[in-house]
Short mmCIF file of C-alpha atoms in Angstrom, two decimals:
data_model
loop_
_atom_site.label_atom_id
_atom_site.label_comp_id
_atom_site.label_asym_id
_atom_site.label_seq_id
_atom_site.Cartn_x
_atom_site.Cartn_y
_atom_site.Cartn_z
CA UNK A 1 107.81 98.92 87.73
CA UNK A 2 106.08 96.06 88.93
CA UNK A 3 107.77 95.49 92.01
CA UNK A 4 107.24 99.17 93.19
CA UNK A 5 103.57 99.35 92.47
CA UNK A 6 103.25 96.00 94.65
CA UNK A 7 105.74 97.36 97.36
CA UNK A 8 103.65 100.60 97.34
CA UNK A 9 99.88 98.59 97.51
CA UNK A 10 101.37 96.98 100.45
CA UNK A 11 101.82 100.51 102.26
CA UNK A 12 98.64 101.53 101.08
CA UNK A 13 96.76 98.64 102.69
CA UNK A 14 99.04 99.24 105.79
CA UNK A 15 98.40 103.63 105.60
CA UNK A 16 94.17 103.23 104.93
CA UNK A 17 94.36 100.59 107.80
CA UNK A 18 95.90 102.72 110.28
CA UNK A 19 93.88 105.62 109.33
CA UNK A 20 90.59 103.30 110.35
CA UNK A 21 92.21 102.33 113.43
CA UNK A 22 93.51 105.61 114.51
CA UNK A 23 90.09 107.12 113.70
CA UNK A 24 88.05 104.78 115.68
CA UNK A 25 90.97 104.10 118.99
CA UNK A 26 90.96 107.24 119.28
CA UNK A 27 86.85 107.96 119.18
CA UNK A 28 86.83 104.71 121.56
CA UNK A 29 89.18 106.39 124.31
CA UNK A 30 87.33 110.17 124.30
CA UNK A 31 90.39 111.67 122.66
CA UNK A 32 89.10 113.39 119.71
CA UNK A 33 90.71 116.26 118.20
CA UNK A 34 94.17 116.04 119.49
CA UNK A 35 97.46 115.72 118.92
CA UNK A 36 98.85 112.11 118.54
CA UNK A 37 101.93 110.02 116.65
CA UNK A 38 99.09 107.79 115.60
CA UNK A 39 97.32 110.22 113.13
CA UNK A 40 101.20 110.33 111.89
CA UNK A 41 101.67 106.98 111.21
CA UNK A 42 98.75 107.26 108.90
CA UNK A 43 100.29 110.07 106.72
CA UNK A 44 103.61 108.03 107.35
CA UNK A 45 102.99 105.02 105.30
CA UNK A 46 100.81 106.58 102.87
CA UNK A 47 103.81 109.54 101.80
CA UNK A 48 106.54 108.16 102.23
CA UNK A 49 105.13 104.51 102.14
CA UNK A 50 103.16 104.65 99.37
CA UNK A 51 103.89 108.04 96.57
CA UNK A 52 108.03 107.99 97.68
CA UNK A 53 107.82 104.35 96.33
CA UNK A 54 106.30 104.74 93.18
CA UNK A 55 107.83 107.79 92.44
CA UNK A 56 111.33 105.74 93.16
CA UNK A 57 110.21 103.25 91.14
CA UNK A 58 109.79 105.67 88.35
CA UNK A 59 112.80 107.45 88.53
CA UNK A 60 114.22 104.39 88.69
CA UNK A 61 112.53 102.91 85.02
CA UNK A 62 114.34 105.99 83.38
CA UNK A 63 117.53 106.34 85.09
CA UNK A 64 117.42 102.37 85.24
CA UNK A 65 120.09 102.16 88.64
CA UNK A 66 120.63 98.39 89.01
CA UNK A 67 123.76 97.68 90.93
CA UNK A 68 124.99 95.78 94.08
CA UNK A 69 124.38 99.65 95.99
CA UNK A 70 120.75 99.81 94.86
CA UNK A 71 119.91 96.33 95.50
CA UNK A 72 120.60 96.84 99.18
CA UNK A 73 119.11 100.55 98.88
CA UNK A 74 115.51 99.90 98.18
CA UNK A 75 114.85 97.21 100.90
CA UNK A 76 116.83 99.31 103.02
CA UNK A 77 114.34 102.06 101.88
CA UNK A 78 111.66 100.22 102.82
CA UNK A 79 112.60 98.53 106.21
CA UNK A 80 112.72 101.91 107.65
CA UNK A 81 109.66 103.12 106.52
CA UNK A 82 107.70 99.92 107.99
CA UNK A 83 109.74 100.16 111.14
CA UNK A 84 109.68 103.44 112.07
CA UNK A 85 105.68 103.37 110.85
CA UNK A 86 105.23 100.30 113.57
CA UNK A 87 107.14 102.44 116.14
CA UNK A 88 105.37 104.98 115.51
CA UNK A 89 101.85 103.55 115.98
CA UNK A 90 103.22 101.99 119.06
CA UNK A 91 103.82 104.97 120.40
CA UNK A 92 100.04 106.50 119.46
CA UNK A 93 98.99 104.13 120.95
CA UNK A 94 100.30 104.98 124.08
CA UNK A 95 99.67 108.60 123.23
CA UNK A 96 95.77 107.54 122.60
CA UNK A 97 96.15 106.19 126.30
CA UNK A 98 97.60 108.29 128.03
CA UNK A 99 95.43 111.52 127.24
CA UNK A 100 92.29 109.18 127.70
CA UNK A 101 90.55 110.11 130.75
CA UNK A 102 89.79 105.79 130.61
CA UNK A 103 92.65 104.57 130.87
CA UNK A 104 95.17 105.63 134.27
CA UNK A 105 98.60 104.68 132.39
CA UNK A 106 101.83 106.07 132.39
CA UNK A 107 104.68 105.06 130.45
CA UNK A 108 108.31 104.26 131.98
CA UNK A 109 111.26 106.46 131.10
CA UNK A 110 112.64 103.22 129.85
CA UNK A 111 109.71 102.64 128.10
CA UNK A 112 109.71 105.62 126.71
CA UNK A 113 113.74 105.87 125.85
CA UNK A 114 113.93 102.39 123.95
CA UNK A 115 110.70 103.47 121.69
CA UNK A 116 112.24 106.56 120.86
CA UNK A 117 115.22 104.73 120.18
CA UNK A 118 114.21 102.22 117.67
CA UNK A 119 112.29 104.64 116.09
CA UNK A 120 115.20 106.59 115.88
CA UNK A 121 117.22 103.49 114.24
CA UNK A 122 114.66 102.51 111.90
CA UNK A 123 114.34 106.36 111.13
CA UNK A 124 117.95 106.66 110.35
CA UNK A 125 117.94 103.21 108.11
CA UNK A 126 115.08 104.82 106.40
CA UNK A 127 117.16 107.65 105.49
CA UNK A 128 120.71 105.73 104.75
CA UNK A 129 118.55 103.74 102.03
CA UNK A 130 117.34 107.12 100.75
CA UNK A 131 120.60 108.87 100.32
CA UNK A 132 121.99 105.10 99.01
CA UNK A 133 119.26 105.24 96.50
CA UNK A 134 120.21 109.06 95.09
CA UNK A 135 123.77 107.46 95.44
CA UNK A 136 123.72 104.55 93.31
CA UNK A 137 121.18 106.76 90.69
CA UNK A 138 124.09 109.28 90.48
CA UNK A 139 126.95 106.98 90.27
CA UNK A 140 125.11 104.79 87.44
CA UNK A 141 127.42 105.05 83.96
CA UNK A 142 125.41 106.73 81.52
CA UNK A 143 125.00 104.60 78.11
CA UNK A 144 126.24 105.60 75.16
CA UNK A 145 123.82 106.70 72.32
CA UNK A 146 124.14 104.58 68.98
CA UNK A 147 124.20 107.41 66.78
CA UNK A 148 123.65 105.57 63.54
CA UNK A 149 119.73 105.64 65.07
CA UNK A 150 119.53 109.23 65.47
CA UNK A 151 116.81 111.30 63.37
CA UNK A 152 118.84 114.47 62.34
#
């Protein structure tokens, strides 16, 4: 249980830390009050970063799934939640600048099209390590009880 309460203070550093920054970017460029991916990225790491992993690493303690599936599931788990949490910061940032009335910048449809896409990848191996995880917890062989150690 260790290693998911140090896997989850890691997100939580990462989740309060974007929350500053997001809070005070966005005061610094006049955009206050609206929409943005960076206010997302905040929740981002902190849900999914931070209560999926401990509640994983709970379930995990009790169903006890510790195969060759699962040891490629969890860090698969948690690559996609840090990359798609980096992608999306990048892209409030860009959000933050763009509805700034500071800043003149416009992003390239390029630009735009490869963010979207690696958020998209990192997005989808967030999810594969998910349904891998729920995969190798289902597929685990149950043990058998001794039943000379039963009460009744």
């Amino acid at each position: 249980m260790k290693k998911y309460i140090k896997y989850a203070a890691v997100f939580l550093a990462l989740g309060l830390a974007l929350g500053v920054f997001y809070r005070e970017f966005s005061k610094a460029y006049g955009v206050v009050n609206t929409y943005s991916t960076l206010g997302l990225a905040h929740t981002h790491f902190l849900v999914l970063g931070v209560a999926f992993t401990l509640l994983i690493g709970l379930i995990n303690e009790k169903v006890g799934a510790c195969g060759k599936l699962y040891r490629w599931a969890f860090p698969a788990y948690c690559t996609g939640v840090l990359g798609a949490g980096i992608m999306m910061t990048v892209r409030g940032i860009l959000d933050v600048l763009v509805q700034s009335d500071k800043v003149v910048y416009t992003v390239s449809s390029a630009a735009n099209g490869a963010i979207a896409g690696i958020s998209g990848l990192f997005h989808a191996i967030l999810g594969i390590g998910l349904v891998l995880i729920f995969v190798a917890w289902l597929t685990k062989k149950p043990v058998k009880k001794d039943e000379t150690n039963t009460l009744l």
